[in-house]
mmCIF file of C-alpha atoms in Angstrom:
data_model
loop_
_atom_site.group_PDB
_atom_site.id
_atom_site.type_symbol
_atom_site.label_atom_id
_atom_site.label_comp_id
_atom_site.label_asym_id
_atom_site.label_seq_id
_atom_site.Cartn_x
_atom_site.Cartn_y
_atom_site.Cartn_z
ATOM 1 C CA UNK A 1 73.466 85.920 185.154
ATOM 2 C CA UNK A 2 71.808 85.246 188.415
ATOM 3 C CA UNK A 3 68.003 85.465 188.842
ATOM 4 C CA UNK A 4 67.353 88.540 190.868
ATOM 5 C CA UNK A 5 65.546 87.545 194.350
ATOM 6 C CA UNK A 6 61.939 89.159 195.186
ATOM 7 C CA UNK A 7 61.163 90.641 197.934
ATOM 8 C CA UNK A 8 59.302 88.283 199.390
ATOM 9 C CA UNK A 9 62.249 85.958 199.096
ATOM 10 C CA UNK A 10 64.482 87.867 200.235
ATOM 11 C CA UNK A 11 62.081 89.125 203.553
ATOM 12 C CA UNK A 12 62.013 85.086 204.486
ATOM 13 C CA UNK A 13 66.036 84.810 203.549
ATOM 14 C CA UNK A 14 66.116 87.926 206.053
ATOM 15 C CA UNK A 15 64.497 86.124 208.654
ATOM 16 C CA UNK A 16 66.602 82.932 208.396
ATOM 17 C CA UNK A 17 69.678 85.239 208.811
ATOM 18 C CA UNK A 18 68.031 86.571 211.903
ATOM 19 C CA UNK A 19 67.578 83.099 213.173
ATOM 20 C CA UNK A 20 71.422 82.176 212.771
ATOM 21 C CA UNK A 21 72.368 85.324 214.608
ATOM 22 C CA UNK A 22 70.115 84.360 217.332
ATOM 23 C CA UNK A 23 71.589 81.127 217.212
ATOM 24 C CA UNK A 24 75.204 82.081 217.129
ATOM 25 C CA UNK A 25 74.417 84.377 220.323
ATOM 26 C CA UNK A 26 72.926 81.754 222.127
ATOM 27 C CA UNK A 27 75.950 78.889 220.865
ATOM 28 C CA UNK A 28 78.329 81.706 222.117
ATOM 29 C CA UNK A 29 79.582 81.597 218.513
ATOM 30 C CA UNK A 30 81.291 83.993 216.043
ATOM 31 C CA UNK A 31 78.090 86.427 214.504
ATOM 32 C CA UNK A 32 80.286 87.329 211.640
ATOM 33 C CA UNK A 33 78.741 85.517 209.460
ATOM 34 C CA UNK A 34 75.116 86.207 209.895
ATOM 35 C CA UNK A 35 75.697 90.035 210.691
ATOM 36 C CA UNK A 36 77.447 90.361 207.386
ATOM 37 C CA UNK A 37 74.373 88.246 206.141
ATOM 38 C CA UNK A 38 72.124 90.152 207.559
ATOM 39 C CA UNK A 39 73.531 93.193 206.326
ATOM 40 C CA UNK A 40 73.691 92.282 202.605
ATOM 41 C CA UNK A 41 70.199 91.318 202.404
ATOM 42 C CA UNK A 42 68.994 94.342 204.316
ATOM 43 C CA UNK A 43 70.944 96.640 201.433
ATOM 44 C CA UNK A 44 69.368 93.970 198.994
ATOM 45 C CA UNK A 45 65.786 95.266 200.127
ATOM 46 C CA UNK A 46 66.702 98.656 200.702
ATOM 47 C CA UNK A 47 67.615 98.532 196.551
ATOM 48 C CA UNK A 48 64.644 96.950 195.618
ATOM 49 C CA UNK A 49 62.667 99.315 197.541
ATOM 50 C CA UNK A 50 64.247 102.421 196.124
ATOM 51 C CA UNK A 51 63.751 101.085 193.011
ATOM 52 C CA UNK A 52 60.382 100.346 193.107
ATOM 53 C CA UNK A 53 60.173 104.055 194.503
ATOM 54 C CA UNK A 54 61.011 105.786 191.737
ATOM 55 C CA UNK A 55 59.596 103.719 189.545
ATOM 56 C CA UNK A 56 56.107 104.359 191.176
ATOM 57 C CA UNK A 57 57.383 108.179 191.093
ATOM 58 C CA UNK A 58 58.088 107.706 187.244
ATOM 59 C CA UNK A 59 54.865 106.409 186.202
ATOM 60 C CA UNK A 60 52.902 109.172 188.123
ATOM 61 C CA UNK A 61 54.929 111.856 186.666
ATOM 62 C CA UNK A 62 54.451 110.023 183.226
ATOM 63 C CA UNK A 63 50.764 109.424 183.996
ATOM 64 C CA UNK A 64 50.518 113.726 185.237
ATOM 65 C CA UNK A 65 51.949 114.584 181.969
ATOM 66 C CA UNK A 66 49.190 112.663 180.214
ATOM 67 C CA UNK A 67 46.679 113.975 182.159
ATOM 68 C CA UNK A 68 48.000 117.703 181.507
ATOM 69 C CA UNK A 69 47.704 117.130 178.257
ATOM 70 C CA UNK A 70 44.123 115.745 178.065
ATOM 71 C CA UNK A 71 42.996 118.568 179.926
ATOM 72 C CA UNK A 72 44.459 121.118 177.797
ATOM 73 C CA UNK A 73 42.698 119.249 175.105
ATOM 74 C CA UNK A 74 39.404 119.001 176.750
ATOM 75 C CA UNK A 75 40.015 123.164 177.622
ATOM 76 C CA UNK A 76 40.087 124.031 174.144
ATOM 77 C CA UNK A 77 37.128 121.763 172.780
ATOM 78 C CA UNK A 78 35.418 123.470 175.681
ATOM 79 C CA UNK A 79 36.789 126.583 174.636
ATOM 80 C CA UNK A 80 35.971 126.642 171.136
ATOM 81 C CA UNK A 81 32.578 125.530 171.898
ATOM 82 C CA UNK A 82 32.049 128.430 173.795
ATOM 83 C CA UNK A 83 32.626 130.508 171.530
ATOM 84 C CA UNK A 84 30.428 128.704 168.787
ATOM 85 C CA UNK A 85 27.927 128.741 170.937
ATOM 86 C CA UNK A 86 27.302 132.461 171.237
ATOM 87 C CA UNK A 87 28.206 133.189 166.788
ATOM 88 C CA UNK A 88 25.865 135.465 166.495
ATOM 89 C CA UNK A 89 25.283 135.940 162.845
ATOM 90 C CA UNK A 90 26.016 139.653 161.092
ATOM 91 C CA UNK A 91 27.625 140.848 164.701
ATOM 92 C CA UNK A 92 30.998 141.412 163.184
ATOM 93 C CA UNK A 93 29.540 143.078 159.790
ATOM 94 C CA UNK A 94 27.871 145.223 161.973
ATOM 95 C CA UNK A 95 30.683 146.358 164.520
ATOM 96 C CA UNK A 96 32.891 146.912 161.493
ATOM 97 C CA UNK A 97 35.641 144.795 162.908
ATOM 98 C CA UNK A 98 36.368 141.361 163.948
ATOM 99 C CA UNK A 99 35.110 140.406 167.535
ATOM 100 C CA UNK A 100 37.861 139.956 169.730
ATOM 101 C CA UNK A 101 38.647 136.041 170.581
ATOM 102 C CA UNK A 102 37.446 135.760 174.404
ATOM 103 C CA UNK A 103 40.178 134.848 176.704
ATOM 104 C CA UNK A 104 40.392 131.307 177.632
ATOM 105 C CA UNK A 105 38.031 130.858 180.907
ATOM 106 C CA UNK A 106 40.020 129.806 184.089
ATOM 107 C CA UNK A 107 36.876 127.883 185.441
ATOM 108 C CA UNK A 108 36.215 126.484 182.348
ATOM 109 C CA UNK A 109 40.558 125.172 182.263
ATOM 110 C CA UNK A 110 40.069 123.689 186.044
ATOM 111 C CA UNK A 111 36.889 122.064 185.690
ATOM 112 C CA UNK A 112 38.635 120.402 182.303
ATOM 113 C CA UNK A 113 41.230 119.534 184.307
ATOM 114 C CA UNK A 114 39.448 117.767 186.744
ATOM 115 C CA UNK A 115 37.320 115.875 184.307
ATOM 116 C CA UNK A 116 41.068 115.225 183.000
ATOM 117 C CA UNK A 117 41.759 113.610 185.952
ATOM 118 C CA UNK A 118 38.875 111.243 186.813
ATOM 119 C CA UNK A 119 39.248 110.014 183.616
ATOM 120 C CA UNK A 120 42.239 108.560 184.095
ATOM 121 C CA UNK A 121 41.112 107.648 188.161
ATOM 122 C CA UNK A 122 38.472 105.679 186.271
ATOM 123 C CA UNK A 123 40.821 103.982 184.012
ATOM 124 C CA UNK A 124 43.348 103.338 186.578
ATOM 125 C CA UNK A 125 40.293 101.853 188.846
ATOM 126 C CA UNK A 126 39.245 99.736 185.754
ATOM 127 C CA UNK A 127 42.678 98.057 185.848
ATOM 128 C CA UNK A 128 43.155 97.268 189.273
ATOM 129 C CA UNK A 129 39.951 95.420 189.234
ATOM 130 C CA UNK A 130 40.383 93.286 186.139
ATOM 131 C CA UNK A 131 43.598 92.768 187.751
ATOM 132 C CA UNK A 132 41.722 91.171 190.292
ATOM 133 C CA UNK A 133 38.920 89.920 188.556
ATOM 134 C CA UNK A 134 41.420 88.047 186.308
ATOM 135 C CA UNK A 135 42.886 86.164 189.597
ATOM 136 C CA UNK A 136 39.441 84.802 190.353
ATOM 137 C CA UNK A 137 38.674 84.067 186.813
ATOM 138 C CA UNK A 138 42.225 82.020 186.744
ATOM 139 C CA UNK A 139 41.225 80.567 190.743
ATOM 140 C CA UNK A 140 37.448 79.451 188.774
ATOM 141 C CA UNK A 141 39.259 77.811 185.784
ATOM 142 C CA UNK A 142 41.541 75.641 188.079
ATOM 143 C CA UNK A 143 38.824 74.468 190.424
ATOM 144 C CA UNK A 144 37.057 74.066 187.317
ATOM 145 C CA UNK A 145 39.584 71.671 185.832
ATOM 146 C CA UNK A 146 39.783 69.774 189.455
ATOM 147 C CA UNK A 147 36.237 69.306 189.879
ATOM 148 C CA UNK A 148 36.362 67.731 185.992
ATOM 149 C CA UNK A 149 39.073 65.607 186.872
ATOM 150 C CA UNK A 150 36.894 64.223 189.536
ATOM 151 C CA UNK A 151 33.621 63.828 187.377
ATOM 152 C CA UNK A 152 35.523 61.828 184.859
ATOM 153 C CA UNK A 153 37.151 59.325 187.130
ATOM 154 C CA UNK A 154 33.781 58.893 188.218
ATOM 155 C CA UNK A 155 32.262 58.608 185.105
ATOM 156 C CA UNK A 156 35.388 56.208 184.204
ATOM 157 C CA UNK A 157 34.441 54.146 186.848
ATOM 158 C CA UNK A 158 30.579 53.837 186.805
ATOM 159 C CA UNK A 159 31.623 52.169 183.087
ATOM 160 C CA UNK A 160 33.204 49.700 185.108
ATOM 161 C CA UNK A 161 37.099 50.956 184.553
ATOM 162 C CA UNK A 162 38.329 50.670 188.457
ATOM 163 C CA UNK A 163 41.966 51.735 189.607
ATOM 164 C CA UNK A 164 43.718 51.045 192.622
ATOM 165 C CA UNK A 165 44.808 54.651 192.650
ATOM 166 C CA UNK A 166 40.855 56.252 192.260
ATOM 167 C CA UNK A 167 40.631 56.599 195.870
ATOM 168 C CA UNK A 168 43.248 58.562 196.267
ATOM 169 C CA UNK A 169 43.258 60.470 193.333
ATOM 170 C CA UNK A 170 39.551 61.755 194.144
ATOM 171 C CA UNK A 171 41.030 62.451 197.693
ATOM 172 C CA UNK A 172 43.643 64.707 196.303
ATOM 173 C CA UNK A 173 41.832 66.145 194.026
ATOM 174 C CA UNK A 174 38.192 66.793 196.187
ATOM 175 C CA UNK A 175 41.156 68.226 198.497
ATOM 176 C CA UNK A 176 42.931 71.024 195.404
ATOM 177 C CA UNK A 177 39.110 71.775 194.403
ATOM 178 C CA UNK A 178 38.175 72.534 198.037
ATOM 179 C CA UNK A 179 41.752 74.353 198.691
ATOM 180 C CA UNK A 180 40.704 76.742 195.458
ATOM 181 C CA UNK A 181 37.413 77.462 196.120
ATOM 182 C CA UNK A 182 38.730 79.013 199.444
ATOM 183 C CA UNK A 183 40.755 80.937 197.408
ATOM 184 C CA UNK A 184 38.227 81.937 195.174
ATOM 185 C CA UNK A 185 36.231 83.417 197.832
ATOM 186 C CA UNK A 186 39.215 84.848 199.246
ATOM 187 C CA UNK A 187 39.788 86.538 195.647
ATOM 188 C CA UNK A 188 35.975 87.727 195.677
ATOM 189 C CA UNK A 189 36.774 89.773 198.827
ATOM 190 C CA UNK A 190 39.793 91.495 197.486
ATOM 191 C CA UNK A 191 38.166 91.980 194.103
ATOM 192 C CA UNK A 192 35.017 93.639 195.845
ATOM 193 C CA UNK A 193 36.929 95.792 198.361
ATOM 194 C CA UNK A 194 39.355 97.082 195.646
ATOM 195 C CA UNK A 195 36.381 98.025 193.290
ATOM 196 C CA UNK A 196 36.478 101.594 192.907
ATOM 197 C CA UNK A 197 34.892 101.560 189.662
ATOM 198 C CA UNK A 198 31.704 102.982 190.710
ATOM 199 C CA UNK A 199 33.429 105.711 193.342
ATOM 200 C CA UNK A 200 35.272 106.777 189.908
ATOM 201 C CA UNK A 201 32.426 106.987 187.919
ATOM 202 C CA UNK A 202 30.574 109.011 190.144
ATOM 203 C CA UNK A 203 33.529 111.291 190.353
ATOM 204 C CA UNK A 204 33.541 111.539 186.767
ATOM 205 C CA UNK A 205 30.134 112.361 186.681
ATOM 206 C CA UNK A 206 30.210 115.402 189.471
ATOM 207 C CA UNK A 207 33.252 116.579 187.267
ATOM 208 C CA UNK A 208 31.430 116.546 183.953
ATOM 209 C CA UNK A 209 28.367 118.533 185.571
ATOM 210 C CA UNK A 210 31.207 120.633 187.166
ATOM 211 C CA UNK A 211 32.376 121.036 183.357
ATOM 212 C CA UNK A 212 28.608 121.756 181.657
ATOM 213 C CA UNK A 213 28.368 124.504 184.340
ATOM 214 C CA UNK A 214 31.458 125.989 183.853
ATOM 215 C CA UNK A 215 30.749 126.190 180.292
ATOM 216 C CA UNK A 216 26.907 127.201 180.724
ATOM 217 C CA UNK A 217 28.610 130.380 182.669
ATOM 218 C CA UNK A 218 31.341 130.983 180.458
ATOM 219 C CA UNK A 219 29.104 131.576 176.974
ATOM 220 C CA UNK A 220 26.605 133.952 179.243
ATOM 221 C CA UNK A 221 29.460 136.131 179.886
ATOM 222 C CA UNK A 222 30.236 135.972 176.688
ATOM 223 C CA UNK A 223 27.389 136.728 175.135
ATOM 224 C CA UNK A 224 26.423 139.615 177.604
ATOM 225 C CA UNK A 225 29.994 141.159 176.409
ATOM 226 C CA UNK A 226 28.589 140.753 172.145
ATOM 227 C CA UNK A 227 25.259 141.683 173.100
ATOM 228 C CA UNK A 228 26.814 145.141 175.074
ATOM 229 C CA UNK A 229 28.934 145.199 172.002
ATOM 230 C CA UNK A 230 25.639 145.331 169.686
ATOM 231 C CA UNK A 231 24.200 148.062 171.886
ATOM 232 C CA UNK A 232 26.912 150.443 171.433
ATOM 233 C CA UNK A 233 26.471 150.106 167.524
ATOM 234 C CA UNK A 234 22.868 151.045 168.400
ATOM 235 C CA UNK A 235 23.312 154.145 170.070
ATOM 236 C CA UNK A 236 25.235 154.937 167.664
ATOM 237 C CA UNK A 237 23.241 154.565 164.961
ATOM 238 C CA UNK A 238 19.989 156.241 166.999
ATOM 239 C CA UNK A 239 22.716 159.022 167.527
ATOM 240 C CA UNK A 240 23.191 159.541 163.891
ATOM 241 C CA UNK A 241 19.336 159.604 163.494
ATOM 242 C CA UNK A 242 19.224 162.255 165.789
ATOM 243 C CA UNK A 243 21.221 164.363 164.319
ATOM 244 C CA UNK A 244 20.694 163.821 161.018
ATOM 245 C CA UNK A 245 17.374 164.212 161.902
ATOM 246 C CA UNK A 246 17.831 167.670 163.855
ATOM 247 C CA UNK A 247 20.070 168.703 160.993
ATOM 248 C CA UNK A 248 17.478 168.120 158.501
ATOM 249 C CA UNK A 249 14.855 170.242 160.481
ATOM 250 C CA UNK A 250 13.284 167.688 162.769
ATOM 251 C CA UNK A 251 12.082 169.023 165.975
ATOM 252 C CA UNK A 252 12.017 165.412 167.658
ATOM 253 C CA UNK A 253 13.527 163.241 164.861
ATOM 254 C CA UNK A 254 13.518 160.386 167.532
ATOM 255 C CA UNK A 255 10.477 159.312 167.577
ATOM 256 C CA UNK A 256 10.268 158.486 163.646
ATOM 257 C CA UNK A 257 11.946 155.434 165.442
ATOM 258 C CA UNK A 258 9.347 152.759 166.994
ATOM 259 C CA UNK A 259 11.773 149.816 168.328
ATOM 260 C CA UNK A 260 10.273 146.598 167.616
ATOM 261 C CA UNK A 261 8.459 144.840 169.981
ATOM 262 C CA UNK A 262 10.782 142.027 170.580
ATOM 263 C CA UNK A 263 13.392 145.233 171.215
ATOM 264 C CA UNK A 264 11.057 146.713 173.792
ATOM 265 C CA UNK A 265 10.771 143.414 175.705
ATOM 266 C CA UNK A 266 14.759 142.876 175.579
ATOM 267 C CA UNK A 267 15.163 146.987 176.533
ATOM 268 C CA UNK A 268 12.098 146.975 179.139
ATOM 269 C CA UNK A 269 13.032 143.120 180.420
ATOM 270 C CA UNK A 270 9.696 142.402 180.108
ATOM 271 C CA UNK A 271 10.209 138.837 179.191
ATOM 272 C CA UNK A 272 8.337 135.670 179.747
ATOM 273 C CA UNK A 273 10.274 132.560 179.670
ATOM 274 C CA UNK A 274 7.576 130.527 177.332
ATOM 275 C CA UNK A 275 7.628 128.577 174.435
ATOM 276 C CA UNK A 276 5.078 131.644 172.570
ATOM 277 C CA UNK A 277 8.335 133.996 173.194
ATOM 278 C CA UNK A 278 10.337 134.277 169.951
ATOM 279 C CA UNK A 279 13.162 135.386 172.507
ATOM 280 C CA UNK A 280 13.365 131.443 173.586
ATOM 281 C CA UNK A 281 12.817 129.836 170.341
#
């Protein structure tokens, strides 16, 4: 089976074609042939093209589906950290009933997402640049090997082994090493402008913080909601004092109650955000 043709081969074949037609029109000749040339390498292009097309499409819908799925992984870690964060110990014995699981927290699910998706950007932008860092690694090694070449002819011949052919091969070969180090610079430019490495991290970075945040806010709702949830079971308790209380005979059965201080601060929001408060520690 025939080797399939690259692009690039078949772009010069392409112009060659176009050549003979512009031949034949200037020969007055038949353009038969070259049209129907022309024409079969055009549709040869046009397949390769297509194909590369939905390859390209393939691997992004391939690479979104992976990306899905580490954020929904992320969004529960996040999720379930949350809600550790907040346990607080003896709430449910004290409601009576098991605390209702939060619903999952749709800033918490985008910012996942997004730290979803810089991951990969970062990995992707890893790649292409060991892609090209590989080229000038592979550009180094054969300059290398030239510029070796050279040192031991001359070390061959400062022992006194002289060839006819030194001259030339030193020519040819000073020549190659010259040739690659222009093309090792050349692959140093291409390898620095397609760096994205640190664009990506930073990215990743702004999405993470993004993420903390998210999270931050998330468990403060969440423990407002408890904490409300706590409160009610107080009333009702001082409610059942009261009328116990009243029942009982007790004018002002109340104030047999003297909230702790560390209730009064949290009731009265008189609270001072130091390292003495027991409310921080």
């Amino acid at each position: 089976m025939a080797r399939k043709k690259t692009h690039e081969e078949l772009t010069a074949a392409l112009a060659e074609a176009r050549a003979a037609l512009a031949d034949a029109l200037l020969d007055g000749a038949s353009t038969e042939e070259p049209r129907g040339r022309i024409a079969e390498i055009e549709a040869q292009i046009a397949a390769i093209e297509a194909e590369a097309v939905a390859k390209a499409e393939a691997e992004r819908a391939e690479e979104a589906v992976k990306v899905e799925a580490a954020a929904l992984e992320i969004a529960a870690e996040q999720q379930a950290a949350v809600v550790a964060a907040v346990e607080v110990p003896g709430l449910e014995e004290i409601v009576g009933e098991p605390l209702p699981q939060p619903e999952p927290d749709a800033a918490v699910e985008s910012a996942s997402r997004f730290v979803a998706q810089c991951r990969a950007a970062l990995v992707q932008a890893q790649g292409e640049y060991q892609t090209l860092a590989d080229e000038v690694e592979a550009l180094r090694a054969r300059m290398s090997a030239k510029l070796a070449a050279c040192d031991a002819i001359r070390t061959r011949r400062s022992a006194g082994d002289e060839r006819a052919s030194d001259a030339a091969e030193l020519a040819l070969l000073t020549a190659d090493a010259e040739a690659l180090r222009t093309m090792v610079d050349q692959a140093l430019q291409r390898a620095s402008a397609g760096d994205h490495r640190a664009a990506a991290r930073e990215a990743l970075q702004a999405a993470e913080a993004q993420l903390a945040s998210a999270h931050s806010k998330a468990a403060f709702g969440i423990a407002l909601t408890r904490l409300r949830m706590a409160e009610q079971v107080m009333i009702d308790a001082f409610r059942s004092v009261v009328h116990t209380g009243r029942a009982c005979g007790e004018p002002s059965p109340w104030l047999h109650y003297r909230p702790s201080p560390d209730l009064v601060r949290v009731a009265t929001g008189q609270i001072l955000p130091s390292a003495s408060n027991p409310l921080f520690k």
